[in-house]
PDB file of C-alpha atoms in Angstrom:
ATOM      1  CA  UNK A 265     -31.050 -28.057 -74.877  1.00 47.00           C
ATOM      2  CA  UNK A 266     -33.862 -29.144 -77.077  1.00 47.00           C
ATOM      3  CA  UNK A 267     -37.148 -27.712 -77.540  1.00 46.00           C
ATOM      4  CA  UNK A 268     -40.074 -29.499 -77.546  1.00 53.00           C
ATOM      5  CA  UNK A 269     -41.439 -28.022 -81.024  1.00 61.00           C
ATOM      6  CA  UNK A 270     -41.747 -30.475 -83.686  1.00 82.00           C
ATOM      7  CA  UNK A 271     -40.930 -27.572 -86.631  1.00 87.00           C
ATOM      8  CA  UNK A 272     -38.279 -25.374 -86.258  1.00 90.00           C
ATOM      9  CA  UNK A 273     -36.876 -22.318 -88.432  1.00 92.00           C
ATOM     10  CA  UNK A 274     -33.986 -23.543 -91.415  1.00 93.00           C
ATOM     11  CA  UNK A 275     -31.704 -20.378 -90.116  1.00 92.00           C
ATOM     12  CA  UNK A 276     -32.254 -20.854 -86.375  1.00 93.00           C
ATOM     13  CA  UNK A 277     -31.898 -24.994 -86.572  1.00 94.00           C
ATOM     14  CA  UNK A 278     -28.175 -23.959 -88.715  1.00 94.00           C
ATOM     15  CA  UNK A 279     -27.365 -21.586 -85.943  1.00 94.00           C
ATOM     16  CA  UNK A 280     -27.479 -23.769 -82.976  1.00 93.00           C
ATOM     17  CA  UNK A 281     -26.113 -26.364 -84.902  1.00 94.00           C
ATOM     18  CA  UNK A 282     -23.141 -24.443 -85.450  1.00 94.00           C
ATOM     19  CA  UNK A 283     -22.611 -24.219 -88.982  1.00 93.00           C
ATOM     20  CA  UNK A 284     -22.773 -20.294 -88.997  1.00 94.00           C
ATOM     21  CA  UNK A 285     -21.496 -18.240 -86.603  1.00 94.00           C
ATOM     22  CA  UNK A 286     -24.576 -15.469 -86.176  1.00 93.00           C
ATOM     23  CA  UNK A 287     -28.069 -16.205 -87.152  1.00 92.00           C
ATOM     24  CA  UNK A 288     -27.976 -13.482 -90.056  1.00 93.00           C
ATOM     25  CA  UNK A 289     -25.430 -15.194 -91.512  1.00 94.00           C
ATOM     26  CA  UNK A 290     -27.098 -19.035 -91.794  1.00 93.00           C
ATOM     27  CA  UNK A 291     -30.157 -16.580 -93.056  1.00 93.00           C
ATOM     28  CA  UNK A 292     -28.032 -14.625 -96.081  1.00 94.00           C
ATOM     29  CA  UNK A 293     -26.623 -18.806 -96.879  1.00 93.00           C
ATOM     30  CA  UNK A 294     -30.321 -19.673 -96.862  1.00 93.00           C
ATOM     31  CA  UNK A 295     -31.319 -17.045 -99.296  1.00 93.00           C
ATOM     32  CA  UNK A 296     -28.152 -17.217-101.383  1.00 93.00           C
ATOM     33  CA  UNK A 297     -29.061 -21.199-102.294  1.00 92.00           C
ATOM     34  CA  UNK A 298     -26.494 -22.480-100.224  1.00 93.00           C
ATOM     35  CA  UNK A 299     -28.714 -24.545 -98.148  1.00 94.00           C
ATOM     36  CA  UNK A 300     -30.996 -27.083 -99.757  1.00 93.00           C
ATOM     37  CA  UNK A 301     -33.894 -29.122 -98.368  1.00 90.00           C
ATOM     38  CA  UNK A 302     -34.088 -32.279 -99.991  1.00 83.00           C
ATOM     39  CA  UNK A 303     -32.726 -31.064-103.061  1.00 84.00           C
ATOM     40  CA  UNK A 304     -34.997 -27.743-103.560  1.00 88.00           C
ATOM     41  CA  UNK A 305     -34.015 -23.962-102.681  1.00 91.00           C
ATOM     42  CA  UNK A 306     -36.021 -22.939 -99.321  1.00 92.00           C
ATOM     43  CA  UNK A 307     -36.330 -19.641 -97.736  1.00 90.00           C
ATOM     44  CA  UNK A 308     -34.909 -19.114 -94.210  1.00 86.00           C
ATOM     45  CA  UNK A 309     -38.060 -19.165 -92.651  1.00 89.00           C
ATOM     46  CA  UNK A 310     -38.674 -22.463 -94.211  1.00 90.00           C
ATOM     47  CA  UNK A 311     -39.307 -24.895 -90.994  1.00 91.00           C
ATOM     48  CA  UNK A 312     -37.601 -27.953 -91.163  1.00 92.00           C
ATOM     49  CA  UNK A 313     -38.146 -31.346 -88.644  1.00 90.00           C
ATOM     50  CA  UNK A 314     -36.561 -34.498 -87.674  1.00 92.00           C
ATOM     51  CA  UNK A 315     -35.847 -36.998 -90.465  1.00 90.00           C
ATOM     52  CA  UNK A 316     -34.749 -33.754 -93.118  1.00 90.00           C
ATOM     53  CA  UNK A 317     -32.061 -33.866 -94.970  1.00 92.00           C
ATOM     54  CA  UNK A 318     -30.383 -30.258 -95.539  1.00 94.00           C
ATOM     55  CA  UNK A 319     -27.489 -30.087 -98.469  1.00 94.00           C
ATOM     56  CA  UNK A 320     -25.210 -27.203 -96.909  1.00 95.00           C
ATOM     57  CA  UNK A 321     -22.672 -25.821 -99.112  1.00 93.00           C
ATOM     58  CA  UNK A 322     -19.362 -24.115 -97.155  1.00 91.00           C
ATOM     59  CA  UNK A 323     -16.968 -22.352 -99.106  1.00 87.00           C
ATOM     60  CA  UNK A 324     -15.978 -25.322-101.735  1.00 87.00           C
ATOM     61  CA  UNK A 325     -16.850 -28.063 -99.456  1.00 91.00           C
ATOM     62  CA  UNK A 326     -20.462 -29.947 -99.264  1.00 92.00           C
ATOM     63  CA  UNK A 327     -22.283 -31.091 -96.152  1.00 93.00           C
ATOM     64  CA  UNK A 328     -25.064 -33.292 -96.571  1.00 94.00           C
ATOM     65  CA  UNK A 329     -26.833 -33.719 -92.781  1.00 95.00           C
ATOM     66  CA  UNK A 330     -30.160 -35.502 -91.587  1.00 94.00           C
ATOM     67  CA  UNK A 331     -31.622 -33.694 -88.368  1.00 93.00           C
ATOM     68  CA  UNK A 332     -31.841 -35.652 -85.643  1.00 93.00           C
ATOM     69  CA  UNK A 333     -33.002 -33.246 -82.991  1.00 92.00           C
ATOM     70  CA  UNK A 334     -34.095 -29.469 -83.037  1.00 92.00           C
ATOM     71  CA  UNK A 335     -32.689 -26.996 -80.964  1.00 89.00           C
ATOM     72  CA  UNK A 336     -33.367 -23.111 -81.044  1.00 86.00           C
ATOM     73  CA  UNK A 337     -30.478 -22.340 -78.401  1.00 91.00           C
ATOM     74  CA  UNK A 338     -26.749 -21.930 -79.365  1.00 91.00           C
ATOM     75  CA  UNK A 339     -25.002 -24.871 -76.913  1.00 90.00           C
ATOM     76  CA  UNK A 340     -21.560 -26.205 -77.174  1.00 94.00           C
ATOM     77  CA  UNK A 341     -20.302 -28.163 -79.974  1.00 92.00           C
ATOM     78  CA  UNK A 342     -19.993 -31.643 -78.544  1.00 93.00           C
ATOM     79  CA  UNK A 343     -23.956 -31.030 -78.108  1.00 93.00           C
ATOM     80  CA  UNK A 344     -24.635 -29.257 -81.404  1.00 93.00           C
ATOM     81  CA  UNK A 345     -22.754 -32.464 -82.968  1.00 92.00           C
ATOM     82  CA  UNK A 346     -25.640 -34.460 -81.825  1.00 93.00           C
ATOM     83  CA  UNK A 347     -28.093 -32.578 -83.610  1.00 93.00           C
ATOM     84  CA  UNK A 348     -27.693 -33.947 -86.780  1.00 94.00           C
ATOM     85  CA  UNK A 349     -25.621 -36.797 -88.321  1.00 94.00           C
ATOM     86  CA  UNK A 350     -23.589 -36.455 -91.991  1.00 93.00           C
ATOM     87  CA  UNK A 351     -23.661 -39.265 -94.699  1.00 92.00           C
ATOM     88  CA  UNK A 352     -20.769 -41.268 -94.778  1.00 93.00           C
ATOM     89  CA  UNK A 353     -21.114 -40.585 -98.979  1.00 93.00           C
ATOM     90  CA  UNK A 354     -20.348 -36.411 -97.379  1.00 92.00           C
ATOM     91  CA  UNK A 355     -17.891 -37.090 -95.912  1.00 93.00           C
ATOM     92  CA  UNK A 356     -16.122 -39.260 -98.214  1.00 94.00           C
ATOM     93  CA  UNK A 357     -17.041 -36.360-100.777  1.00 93.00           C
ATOM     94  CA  UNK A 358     -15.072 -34.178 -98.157  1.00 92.00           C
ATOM     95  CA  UNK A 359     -12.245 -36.103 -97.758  1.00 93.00           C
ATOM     96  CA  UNK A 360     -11.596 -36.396-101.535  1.00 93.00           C
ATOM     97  CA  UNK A 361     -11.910 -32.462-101.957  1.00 91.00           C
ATOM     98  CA  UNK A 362      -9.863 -31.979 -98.937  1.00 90.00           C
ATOM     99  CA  UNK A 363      -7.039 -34.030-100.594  1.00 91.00           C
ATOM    100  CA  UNK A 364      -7.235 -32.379-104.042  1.00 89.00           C
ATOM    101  CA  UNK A 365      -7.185 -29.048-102.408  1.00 86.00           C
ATOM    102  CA  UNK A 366      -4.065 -29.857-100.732  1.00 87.00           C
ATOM    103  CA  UNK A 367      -2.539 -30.600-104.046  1.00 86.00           C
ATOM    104  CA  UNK A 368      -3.036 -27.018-105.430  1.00 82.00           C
ATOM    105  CA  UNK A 369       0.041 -25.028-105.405  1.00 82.00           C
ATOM    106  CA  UNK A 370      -0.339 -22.612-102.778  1.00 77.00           C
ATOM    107  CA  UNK A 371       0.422 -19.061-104.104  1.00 73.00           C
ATOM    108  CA  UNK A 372       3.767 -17.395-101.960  1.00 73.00           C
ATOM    109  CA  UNK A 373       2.130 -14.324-102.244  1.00 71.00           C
ATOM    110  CA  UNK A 374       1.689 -13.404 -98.489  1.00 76.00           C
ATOM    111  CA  UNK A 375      -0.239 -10.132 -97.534  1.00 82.00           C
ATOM    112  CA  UNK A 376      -0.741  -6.711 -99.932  1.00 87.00           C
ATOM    113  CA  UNK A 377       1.785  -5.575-101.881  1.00 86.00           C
ATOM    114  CA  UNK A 378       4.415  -3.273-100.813  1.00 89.00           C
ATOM    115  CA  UNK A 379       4.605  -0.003-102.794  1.00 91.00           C
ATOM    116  CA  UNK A 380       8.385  -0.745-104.713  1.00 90.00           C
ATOM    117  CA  UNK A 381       6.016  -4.175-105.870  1.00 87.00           C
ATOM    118  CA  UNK A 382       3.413  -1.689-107.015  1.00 88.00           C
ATOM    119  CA  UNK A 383       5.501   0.628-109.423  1.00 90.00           C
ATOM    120  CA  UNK A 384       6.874  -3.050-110.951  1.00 88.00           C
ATOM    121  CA  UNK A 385       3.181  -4.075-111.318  1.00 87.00           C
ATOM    122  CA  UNK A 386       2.400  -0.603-112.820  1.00 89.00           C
ATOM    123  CA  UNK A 387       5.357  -0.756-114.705  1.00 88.00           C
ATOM    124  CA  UNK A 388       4.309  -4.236-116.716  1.00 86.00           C
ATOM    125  CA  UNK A 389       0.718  -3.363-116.835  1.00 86.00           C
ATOM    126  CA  UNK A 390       2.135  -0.299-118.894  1.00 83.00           C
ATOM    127  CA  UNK A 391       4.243  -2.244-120.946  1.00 76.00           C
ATOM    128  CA  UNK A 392       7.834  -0.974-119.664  1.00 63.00           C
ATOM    129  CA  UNK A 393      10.805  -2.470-118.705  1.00 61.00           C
ATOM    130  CA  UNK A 394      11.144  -2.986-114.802  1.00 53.00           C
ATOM    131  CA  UNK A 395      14.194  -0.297-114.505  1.00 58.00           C
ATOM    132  CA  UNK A 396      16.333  -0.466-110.773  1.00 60.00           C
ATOM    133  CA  UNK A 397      16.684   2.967-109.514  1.00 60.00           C
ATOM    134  CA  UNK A 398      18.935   3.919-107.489  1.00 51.00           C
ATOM    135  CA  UNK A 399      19.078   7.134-104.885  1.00 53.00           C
ATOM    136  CA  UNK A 400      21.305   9.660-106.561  1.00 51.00           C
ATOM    137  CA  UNK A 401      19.085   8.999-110.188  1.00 54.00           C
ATOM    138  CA  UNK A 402      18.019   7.173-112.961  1.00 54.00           C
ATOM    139  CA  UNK A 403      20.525   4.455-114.159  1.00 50.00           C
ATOM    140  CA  UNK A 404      20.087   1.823-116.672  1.00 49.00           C
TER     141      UNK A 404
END
C-alpha cells in the first residue's frame, strides 16, 4: 500500500488518506488555504514526507495530523488511518467544537419553500399584511 518514495505530492498524500473524496478536490482545499504545512500556505504540488505536520481545515472543524507513512494509492480506511496520526490537542479541539455545535439551535426549516410560503415571504419583504385567501375571493 505504500510506496517506496520518500516525497510525495500534498493533494495525492490527502487523497489516499481519505480526507477528500477525489483528488481535485484535496487540490482546490490546497489552493484555497485550507491545508497548511507547518503553519505556512503550500501549493498542491508541494511534496510533503514523514515527520510533517499538515493543519487541515474541514468545514468548521480543524485537523492537525503528522504523516507517518506515504501512500499514492486510495486503500481502505482502516489502512488510510495508519497513515498519519492526529494530536491529542486536535482532537480535544474537535471534541469541544463538536459539543458547542450541538448546542446551536437547529433551524426547523426543512427543504425549499413551498410556493403559499413564498407569497408570505414576498408579502413581508413588501411590507404587507399576510392576508388568508380563500377560493371564491379576497376576504379580510
Amino acid at each position: 500500500m505504500t510506496e517506496p518514495a520518500e516525497k510525495l505530492r500534498v493533494d495525492k498524500w490527502l487523497w489516499a488518506a481519505r480526507f477528500f473524496k477525489t483528488r481535485s478536490i484535496a487540490a482546490d482545499a490546497v489552493e484555497s488555504g485550507k491545508v497548511t504545512l507547518d503553519g505556512a500556505r503550500i501549493k498542491q504540488a508541494k511534496t510533503v514526507g514523514v515527520g510533517d505536520v499538515l493543519v487541515i481545515r474541514l468545514g468548521p472543524y480543524q485537523h492537525e495530523v503528522e504523516i507517518l507513512e506515504l501512500s499514492g494509492k486510495r486503500g481502505p480506511a482502516p489502512v488510510a488511518q495508519k497513515l498519519y496520526r492526529e494530536t491529542d490537542e486536535s482532537k480535544r479541539k474537535r471534541a469541544i467544537q463538536a459539543e458547542q455545535n450541538k448546542l446551536l439551535p437547529q433551524s426547523e426549516l426543512k427543504g425549499r419553500p413551498t410556493k403559499r410560503d413564498r407569497r408570505e415571504i414576498a408579502r413581508l419583504v413588501e411590507g404587507e399584511r399576510p392576508s388568508r385567501k380563500s377560493a371564491w375571493g379576497d376576504f379580510e
